[in-house]
Coordinates of C-alpha atoms in Angstrom, one line a residue:
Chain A
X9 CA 118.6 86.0 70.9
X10 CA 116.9 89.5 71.0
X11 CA 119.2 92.6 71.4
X12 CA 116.1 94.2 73.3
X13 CA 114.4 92.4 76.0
X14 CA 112.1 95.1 76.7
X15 CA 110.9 97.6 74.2
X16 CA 107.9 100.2 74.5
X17 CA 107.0 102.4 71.4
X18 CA 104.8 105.5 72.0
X19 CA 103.1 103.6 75.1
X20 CA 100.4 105.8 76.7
X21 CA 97.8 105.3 79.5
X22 CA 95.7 107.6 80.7
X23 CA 93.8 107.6 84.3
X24 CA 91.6 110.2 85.2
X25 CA 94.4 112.2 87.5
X26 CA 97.7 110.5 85.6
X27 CA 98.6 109.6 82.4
X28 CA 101.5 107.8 80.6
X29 CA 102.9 109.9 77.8
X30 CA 104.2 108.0 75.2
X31 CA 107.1 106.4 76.6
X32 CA 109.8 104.9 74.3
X33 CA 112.5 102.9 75.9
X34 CA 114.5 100.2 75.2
X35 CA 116.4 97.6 77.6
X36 CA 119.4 95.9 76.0
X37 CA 119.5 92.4 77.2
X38 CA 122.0 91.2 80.1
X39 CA 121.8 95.2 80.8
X40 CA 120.6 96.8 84.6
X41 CA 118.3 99.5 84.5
X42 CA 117.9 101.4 87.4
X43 CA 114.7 103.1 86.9
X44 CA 114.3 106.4 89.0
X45 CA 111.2 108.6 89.2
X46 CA 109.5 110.1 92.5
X47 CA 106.3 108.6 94.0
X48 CA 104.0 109.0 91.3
X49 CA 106.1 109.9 89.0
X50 CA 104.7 106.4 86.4
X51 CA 107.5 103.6 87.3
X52 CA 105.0 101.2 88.9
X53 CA 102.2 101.7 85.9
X54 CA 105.2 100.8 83.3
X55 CA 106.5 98.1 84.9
X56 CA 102.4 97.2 85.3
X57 CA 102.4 97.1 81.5
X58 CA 105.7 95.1 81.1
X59 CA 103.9 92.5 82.9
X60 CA 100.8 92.8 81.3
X61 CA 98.5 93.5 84.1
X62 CA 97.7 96.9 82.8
X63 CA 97.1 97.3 79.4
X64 CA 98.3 100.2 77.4
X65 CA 95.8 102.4 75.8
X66 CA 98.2 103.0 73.0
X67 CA 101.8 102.0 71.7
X68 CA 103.4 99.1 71.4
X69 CA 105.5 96.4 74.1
X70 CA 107.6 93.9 73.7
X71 CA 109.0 91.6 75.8
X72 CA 111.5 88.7 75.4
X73 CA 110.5 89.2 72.4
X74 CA 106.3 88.6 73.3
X75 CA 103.8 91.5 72.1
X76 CA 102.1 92.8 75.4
X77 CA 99.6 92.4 76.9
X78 CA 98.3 89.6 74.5
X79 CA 101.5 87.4 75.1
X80 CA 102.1 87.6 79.0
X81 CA 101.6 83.7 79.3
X82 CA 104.6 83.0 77.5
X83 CA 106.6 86.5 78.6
X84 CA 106.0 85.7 82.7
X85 CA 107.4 82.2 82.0
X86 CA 110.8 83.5 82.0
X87 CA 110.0 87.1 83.8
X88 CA 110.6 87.0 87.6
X89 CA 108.7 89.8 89.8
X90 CA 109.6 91.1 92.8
X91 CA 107.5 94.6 94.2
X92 CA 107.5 96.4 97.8
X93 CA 103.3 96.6 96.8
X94 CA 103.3 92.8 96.3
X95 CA 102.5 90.3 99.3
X96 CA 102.6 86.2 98.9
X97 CA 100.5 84.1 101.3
X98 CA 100.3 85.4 105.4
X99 CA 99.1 81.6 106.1
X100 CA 101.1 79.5 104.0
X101 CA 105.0 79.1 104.7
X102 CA 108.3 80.0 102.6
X103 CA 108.8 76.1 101.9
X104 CA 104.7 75.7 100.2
X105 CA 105.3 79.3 98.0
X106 CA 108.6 77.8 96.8
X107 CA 107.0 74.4 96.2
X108 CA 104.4 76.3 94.3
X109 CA 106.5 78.2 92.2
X110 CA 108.6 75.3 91.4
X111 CA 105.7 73.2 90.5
X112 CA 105.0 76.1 87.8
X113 CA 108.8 77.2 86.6
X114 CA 110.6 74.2 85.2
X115 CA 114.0 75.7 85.4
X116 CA 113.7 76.3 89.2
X117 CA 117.3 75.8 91.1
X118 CA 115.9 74.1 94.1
X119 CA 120.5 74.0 95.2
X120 CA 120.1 77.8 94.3
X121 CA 116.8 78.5 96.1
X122 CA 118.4 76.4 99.4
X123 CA 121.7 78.5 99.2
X124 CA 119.5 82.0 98.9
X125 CA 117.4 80.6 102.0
X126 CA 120.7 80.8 103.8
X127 CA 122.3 83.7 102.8
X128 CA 119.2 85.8 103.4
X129 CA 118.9 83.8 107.2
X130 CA 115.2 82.6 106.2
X131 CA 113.6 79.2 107.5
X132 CA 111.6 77.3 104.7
X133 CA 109.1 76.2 107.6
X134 CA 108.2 79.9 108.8
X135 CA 104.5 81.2 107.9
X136 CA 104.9 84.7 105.7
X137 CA 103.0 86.3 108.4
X138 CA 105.5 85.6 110.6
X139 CA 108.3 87.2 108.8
X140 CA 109.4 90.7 109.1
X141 CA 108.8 93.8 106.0
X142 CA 112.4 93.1 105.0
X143 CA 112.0 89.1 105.3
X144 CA 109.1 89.4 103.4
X145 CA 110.9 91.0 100.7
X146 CA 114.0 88.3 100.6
X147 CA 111.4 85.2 100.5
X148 CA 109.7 87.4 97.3
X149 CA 113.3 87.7 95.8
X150 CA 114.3 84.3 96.3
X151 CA 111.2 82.8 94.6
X152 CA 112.1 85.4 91.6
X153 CA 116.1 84.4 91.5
X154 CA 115.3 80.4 91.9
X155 CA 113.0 80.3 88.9
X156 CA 116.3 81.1 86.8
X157 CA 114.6 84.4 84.8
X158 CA 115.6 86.0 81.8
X159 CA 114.1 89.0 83.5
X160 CA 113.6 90.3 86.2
X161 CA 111.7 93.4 87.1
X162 CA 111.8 94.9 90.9
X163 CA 109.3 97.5 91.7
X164 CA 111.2 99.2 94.6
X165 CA 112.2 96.4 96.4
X166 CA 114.5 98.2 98.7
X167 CA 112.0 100.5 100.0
X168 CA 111.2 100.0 103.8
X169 CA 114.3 97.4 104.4
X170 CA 116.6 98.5 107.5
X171 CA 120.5 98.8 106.2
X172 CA 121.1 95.5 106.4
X173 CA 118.4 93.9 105.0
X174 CA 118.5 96.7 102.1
X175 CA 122.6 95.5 101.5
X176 CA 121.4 91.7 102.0
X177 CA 118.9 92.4 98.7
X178 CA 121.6 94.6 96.6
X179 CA 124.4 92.2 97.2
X180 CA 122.2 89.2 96.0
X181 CA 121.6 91.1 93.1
X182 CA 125.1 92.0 92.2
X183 CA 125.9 88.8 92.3
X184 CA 122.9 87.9 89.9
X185 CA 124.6 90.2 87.7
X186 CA 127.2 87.7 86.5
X187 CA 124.8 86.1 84.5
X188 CA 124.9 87.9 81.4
X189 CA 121.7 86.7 79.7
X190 CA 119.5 87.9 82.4
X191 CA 118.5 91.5 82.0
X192 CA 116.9 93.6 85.2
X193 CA 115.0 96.2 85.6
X194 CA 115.5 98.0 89.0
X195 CA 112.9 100.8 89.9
X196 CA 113.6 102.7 93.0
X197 CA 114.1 106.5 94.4
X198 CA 116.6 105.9 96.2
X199 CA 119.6 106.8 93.5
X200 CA 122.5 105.4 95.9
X201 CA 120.6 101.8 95.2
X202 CA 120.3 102.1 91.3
X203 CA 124.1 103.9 91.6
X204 CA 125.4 100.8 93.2
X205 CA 123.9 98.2 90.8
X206 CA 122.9 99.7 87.4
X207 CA 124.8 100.3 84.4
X208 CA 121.8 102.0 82.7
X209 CA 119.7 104.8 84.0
X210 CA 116.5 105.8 83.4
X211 CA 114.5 109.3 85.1
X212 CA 111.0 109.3 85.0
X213 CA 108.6 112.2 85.7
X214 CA 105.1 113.1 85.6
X215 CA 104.2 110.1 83.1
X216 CA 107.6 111.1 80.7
X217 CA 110.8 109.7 80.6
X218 CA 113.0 112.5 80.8
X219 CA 116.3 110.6 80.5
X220 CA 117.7 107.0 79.0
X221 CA 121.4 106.4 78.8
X222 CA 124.2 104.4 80.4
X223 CA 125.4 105.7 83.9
X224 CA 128.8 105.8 82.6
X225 CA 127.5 108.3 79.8
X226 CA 124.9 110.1 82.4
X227 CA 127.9 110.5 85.2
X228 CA 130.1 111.6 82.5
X229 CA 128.3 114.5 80.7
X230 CA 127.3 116.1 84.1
X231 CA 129.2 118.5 86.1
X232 CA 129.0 121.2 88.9
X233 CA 131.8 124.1 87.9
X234 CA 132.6 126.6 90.8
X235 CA 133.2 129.8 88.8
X236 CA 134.4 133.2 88.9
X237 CA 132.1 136.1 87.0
X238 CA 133.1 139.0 85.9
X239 CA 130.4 141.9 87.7
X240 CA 128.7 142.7 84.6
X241 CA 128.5 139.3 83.2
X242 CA 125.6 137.0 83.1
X243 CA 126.2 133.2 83.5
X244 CA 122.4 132.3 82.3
X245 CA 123.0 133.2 78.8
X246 CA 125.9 131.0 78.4
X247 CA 125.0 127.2 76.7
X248 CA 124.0 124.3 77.7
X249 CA 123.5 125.8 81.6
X250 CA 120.8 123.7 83.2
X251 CA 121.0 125.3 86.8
X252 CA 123.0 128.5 88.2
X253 CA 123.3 129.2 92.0
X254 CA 124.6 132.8 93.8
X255 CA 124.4 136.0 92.7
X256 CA 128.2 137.6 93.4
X257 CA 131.3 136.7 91.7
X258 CA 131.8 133.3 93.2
X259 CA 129.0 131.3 91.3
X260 CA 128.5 127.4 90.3
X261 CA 127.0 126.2 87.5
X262 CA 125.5 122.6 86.4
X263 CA 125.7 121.8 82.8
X264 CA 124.4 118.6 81.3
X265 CA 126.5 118.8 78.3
X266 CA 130.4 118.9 80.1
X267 CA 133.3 118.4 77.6
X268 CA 136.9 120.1 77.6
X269 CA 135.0 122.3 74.6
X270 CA 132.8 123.3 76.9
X271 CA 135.1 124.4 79.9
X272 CA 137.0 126.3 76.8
X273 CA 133.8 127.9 75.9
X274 CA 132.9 129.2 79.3
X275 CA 136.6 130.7 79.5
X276 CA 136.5 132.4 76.5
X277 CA 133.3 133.9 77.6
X278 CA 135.5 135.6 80.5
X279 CA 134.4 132.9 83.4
X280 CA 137.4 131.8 85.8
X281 CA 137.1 128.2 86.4
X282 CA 137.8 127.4 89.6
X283 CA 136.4 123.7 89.9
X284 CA 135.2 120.9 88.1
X285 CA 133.2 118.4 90.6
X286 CA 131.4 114.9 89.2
X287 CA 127.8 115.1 90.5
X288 CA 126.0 112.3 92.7
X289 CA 123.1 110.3 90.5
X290 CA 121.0 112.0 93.2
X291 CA 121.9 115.5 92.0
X292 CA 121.4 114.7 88.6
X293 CA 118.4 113.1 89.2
X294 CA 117.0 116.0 91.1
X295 CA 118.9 119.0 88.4
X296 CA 116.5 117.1 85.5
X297 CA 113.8 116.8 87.7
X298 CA 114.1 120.8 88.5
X299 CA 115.4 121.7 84.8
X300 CA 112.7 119.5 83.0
X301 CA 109.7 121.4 85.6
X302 CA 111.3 124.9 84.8
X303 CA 110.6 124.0 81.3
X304 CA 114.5 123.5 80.0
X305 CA 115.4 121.1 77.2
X306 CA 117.6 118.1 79.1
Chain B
X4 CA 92.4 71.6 81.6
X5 CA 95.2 74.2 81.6
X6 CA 98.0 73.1 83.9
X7 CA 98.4 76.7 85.6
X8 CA 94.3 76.9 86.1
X9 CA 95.1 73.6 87.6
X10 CA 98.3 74.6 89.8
X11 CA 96.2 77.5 90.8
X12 CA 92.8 75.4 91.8
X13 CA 95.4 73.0 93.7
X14 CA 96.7 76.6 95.3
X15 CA 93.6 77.5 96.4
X16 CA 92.7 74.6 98.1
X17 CA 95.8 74.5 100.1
X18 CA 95.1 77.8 101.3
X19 CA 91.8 76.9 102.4
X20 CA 92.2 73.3 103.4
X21 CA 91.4 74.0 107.4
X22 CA 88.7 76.6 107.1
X23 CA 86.9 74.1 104.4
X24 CA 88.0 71.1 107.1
X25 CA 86.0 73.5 109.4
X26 CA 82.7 73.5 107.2
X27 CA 83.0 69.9 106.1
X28 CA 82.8 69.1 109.8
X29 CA 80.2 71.4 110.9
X30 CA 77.7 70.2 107.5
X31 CA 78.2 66.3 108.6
X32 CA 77.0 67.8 112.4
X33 CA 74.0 69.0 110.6
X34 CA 73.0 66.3 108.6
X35 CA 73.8 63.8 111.7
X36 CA 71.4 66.4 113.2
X37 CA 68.4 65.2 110.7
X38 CA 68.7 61.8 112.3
X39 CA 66.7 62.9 115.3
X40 CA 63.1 62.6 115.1
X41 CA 61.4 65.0 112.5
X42 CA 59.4 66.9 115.0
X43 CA 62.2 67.2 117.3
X44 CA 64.3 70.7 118.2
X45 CA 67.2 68.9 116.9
X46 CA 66.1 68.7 113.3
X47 CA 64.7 71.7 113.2
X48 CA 68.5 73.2 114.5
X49 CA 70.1 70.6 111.7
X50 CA 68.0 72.3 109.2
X51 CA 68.6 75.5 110.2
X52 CA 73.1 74.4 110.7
X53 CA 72.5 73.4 107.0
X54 CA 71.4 76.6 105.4
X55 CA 73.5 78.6 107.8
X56 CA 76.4 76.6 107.0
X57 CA 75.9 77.3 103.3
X58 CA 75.4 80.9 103.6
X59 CA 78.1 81.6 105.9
X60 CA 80.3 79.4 103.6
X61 CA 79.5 81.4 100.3
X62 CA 80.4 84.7 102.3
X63 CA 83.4 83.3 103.8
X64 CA 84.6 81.6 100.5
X65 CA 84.7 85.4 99.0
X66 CA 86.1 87.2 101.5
X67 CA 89.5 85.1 101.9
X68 CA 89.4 83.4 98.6
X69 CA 88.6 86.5 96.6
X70 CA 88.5 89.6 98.2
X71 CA 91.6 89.3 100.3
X72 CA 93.4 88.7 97.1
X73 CA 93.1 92.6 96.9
X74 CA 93.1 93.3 99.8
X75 CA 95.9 91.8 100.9
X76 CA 97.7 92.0 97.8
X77 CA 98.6 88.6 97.0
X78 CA 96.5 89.4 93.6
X79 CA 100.1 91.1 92.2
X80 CA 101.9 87.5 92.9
X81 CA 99.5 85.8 91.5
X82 CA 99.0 87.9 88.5
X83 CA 103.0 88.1 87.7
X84 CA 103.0 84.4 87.2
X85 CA 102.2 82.9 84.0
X86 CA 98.6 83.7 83.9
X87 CA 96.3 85.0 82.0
X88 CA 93.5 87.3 83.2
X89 CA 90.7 85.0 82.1
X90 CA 92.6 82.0 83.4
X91 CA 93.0 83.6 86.7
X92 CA 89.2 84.1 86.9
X93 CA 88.2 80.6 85.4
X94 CA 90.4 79.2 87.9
X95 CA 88.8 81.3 90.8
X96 CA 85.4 80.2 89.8
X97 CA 86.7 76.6 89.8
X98 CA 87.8 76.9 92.9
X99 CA 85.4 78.3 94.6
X100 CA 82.7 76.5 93.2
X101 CA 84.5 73.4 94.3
X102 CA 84.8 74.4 97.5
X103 CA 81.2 75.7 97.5
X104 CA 79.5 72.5 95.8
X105 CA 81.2 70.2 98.1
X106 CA 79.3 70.9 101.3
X107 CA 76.7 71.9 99.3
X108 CA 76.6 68.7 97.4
X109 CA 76.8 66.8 100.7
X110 CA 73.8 69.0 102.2
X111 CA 71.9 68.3 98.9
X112 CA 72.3 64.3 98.8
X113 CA 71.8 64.1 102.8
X114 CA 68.7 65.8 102.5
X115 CA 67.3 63.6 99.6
X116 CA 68.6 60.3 101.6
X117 CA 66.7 61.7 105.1
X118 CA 63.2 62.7 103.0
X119 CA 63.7 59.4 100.5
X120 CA 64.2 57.2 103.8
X121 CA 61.7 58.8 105.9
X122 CA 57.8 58.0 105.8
X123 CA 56.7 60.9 108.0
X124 CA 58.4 63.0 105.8
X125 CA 56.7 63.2 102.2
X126 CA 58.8 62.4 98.9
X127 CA 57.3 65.4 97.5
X128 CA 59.7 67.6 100.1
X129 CA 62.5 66.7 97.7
X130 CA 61.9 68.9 95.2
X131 CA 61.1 72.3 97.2
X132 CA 64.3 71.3 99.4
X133 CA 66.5 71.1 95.4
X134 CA 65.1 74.4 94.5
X135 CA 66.0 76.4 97.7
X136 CA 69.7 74.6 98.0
X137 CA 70.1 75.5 94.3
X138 CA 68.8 79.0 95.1
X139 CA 71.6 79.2 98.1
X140 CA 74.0 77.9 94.8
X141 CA 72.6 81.1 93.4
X142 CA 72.9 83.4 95.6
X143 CA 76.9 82.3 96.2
X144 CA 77.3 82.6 92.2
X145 CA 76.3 86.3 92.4
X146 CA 78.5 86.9 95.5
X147 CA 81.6 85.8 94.1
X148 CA 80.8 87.3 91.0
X149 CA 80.5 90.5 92.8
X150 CA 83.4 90.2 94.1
X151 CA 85.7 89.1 91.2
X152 CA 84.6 91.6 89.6
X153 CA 84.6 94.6 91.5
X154 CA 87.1 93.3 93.5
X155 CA 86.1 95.2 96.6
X156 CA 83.8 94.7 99.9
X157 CA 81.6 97.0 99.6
X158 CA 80.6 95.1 95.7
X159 CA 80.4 91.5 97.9
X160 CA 78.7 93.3 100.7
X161 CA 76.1 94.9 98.5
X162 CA 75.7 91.8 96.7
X163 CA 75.5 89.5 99.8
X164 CA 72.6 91.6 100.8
X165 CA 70.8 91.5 97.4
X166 CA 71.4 87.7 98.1
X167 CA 70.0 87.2 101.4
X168 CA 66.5 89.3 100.3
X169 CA 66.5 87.4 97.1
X170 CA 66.7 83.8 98.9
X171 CA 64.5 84.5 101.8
X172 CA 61.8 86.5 98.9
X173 CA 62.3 83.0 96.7
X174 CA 61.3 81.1 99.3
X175 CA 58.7 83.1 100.5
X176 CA 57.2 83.6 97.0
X177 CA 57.7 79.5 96.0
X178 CA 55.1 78.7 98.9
X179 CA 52.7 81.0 97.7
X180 CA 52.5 78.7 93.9
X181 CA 49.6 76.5 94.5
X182 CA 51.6 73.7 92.3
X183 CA 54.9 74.0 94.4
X184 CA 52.7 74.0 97.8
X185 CA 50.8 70.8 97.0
X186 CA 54.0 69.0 95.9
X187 CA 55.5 69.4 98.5
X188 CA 52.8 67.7 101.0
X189 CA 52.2 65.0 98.6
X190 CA 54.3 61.5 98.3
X191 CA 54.9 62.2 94.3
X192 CA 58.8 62.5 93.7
X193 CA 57.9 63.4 90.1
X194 CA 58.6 67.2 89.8
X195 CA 55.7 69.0 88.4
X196 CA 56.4 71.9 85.0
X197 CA 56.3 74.7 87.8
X198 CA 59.3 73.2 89.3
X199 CA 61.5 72.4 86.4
X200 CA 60.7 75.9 84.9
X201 CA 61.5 76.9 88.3
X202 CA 65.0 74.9 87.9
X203 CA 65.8 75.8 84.7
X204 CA 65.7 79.6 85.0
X205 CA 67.8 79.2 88.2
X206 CA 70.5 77.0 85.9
X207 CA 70.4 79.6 83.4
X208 CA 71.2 82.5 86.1
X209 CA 73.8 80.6 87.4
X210 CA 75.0 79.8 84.0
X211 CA 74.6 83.5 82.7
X212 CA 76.5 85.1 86.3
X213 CA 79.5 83.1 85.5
X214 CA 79.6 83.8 82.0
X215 CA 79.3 87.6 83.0
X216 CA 81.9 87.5 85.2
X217 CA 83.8 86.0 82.5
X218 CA 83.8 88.3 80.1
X219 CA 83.9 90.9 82.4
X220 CA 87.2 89.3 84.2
X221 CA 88.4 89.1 80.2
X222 CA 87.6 92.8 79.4
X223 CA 89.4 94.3 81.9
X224 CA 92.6 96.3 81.4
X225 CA 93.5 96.7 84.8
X226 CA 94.1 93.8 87.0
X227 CA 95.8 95.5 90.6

């Protein structure tokens, strides 16, 4: 079994107003990837790639262990797909598009597909056009969790879904989760999604991956610290500051690189630590954004 | 064949089982239409149901068979499955061709049996009425090519136009060859060289538009 079920080496592609820039990641298989980036920001056209319906101008991609795009027959076979841009037939109903797809996938769970039908409150015989946005969505992810995949890629599939519907979708997946083989990648910008599910983060922006760790790791290493400064001291100078906010003597800082070392540091450089506080994904997510557009090394 | 160009031919008919049900129907109208009298307003109206049927068909076939793929994003469903982008256009042009040649076949073979069966109306009939059904055949070819391709209206559009001057210019233009005229008042069923050069040079259009499309389909590095 690969260790990797997705790799990308130096991928780039280039449109006339975007462009890829040579993206390296890699996706540890059984692993959940929450993939955040803005609208725009190059998650779709990666995940486009990993399926092979657009082809990299450069670099190299690897999936289940199949070279992409020239393998994507035998990588889709076990790759399930579920995307808010992606719409199955308005005429035909639930029951033909999961007759279809089992007719294709030969490890479709027809006991698994019926117990999805009734946990998501979905009736076989309905037409798609007949279903709601976030009914829509559960049919799409049932037809991707029934086929059994070894991955399964979801191109923001909890944007537009009421509460409900959007827990209905995250709580299926969670429960996907306890099969270790299966590896996901889950793009989104909503970070309290990927928070809820993911166990690896990714930040994209402007065509660059900008971050690639564990969320343990990610949640871990970042920190707001409420501190006191001295009036003639200057908290900008001091290391591994990403972001600084007020001007008096009460001031906080975000660092990227926290460590007991680090709080020492600061202390000896005359600051008066008043509080350590964890930071949300969100506010990392944003404090990279911000620190990786003021032009600061992450 | 492939099994998933098959699965996807089998999909495609599914889709499209009433609106083809719909056409099926209205074609045996017409040709039960050329059973009247051949000077009468019926046949004339079967005639006309026939080519209209056909035309209508080939425009309809590429809007919901091809177009709305795009447009209505079913193309990334499609497209995530395993499928190649060559196989997804081979198996569109099986499709619709299909679903094309059916009623056309049916228009084709009724018309032969009602000209064949007919003394009033000369054998020689036959082979201007081929040419103009296969240049109907043609002018569908280069509308679904136009839009698999481009995968947009305003390519099918553009090309549904081109089309519909090129058929009613090919017809005008056939009855203006002394050869193709007199043929076609005579009792000969024997098709003259000016016909099968005619033919062949149609085959090879048809042949050479869905090899284009193809290669085209092949080449591309973008598929939604």
């Amino acid at each position: 079994m690969n260790t990797h079920a997705v790799e990308l080496h130096k991928v780039g592609k280039r449109y006339k107003y975007f462009s890829l820039n040579d993206i390296s990641l890699s996706l540890p298989t059984g692993s959940i990837t929450g993939f955040i980036g803005v609208n725009g920001a190059g998650k779709s056209t990666t995940i486009r790639i990993l399926l092979g319906l657009v082809h990299q101008d450069h670099g190299s991609v690897q999936v289940l262990g199949q070279a992409m795009p020239e393998q994507q027959v035998l990588a889709k076979r076990e790759i399930g797909y579920v995307s808010e841009d992606m719409r199955l037939y308005p005429k035909a109903s639930l029951a033909w598009h999961m007759q279809f797809i089992q007719s294709i996938y030969p490890n479709w769970d027809q006991a698994y597909a019926e117990q999805l039908l009734k946990r998501f409150d979905l009736r076989a015989e309905q037409k798609i056009k007949g279903l709601s946005h976030g009914q829509r969505v559960k049919a799409s992810l049932l037809l991707a969790l029934a086929r059994r995949p070894k991955l399964l890629i979801l191109d923001e599939p909890t944007t537009g879904l009421d509460p409900v519907a959007r827990q209905e979708v995250l709580t299926a997946l969670i429960e996907v989760l306890a099969d270790e083989d299966r590896t996901i990648l889950f793009s989104s910008h909503n970070t309290l999604d990927v928070e809820q599910i993911s166990d690896q983060v990714v930040f994209i922006d402007q065509g660059s991956i900008i971050e690639a760790r564990s969320k343990e790791d990610l949640l871990d290493a970042w920190r707001r610290l409420r501190v006191r400064v001295a009036p003639d001291q200057t908290v900008a100078q001091l290391p591994y500051v990403l972001q600084h906010q007020g001007h008096g003597q009460l001031q906080t800082i975000i660092t990227n690189r926290y460590s007991p070392e680090l709080q020492q540091t600061y202390q000896q450089a005359g600051l008066e630590i008043q509080a350590v506080e964890l930071l949300t994904l969100e506010e990392i997510f944003v404090a990279s954004i911000q620190a990786r557009r003021e032009g600061k090394n992450l | 064949m492939n099994s998933m160009i098959n699965h996807l031919v089998r999909k495609d008919w599914q889709i499209n089982r009433t609106m083809m049900s719909i056409y099926l129907g209205a074609m045996l109208v017409a040709l039960a239409m050329l059973l009247a009298d051949d000077n009468s307003f019926v046949f004339g109206i079967g005639v006309i149901l026939i080519l209209t049927v056909l035309m209508i068909l080939g425009i309809h076939l590429t809007t919901s068979n091809v177009i709305s793929e795009h447009t209505q994003k079913t193309l990334a469903f499609i497209m995530s499955l395993p499928v190649s982008g060559r196989q997804y256009a081979l198996a569109k042009i099986l499709a619709n061709l299909s679903m094309f040649l059916l009623p056309w076949l049916l228009a084709l073979v009724g018309s032969w049996l009602i000209i064949l069966s007919r003394d009033s109306l000369p054998n020689g009939l036959a082979a201007i009425t081929t040419l103009a059904l296969i240049e109907i055949l043609l002018s569908y070819c280069l509308i679904m090519m136009m839009g698999l391709v481009t995968g947009s209206q305003h390519g099918a559009i553009g090309a549904m136009a081109l089309a519909n001057l090129g058929f009613q210019g090919f017809l005008w233009g056939i009855l203006q060859i002394p050869a193709i005229a007199q043929h076609r008042d005579s009792n000969s069923l024997a098709w003259n060289s000016t016909e099968l050069s005619i033919l062949a040079i149609q085959l090879v259009i048809i042949v050479g538009l869905l090899g284009i499309t193809l290669v085209v389909q092949q080449r591309k590095t973008n598929f939604i």
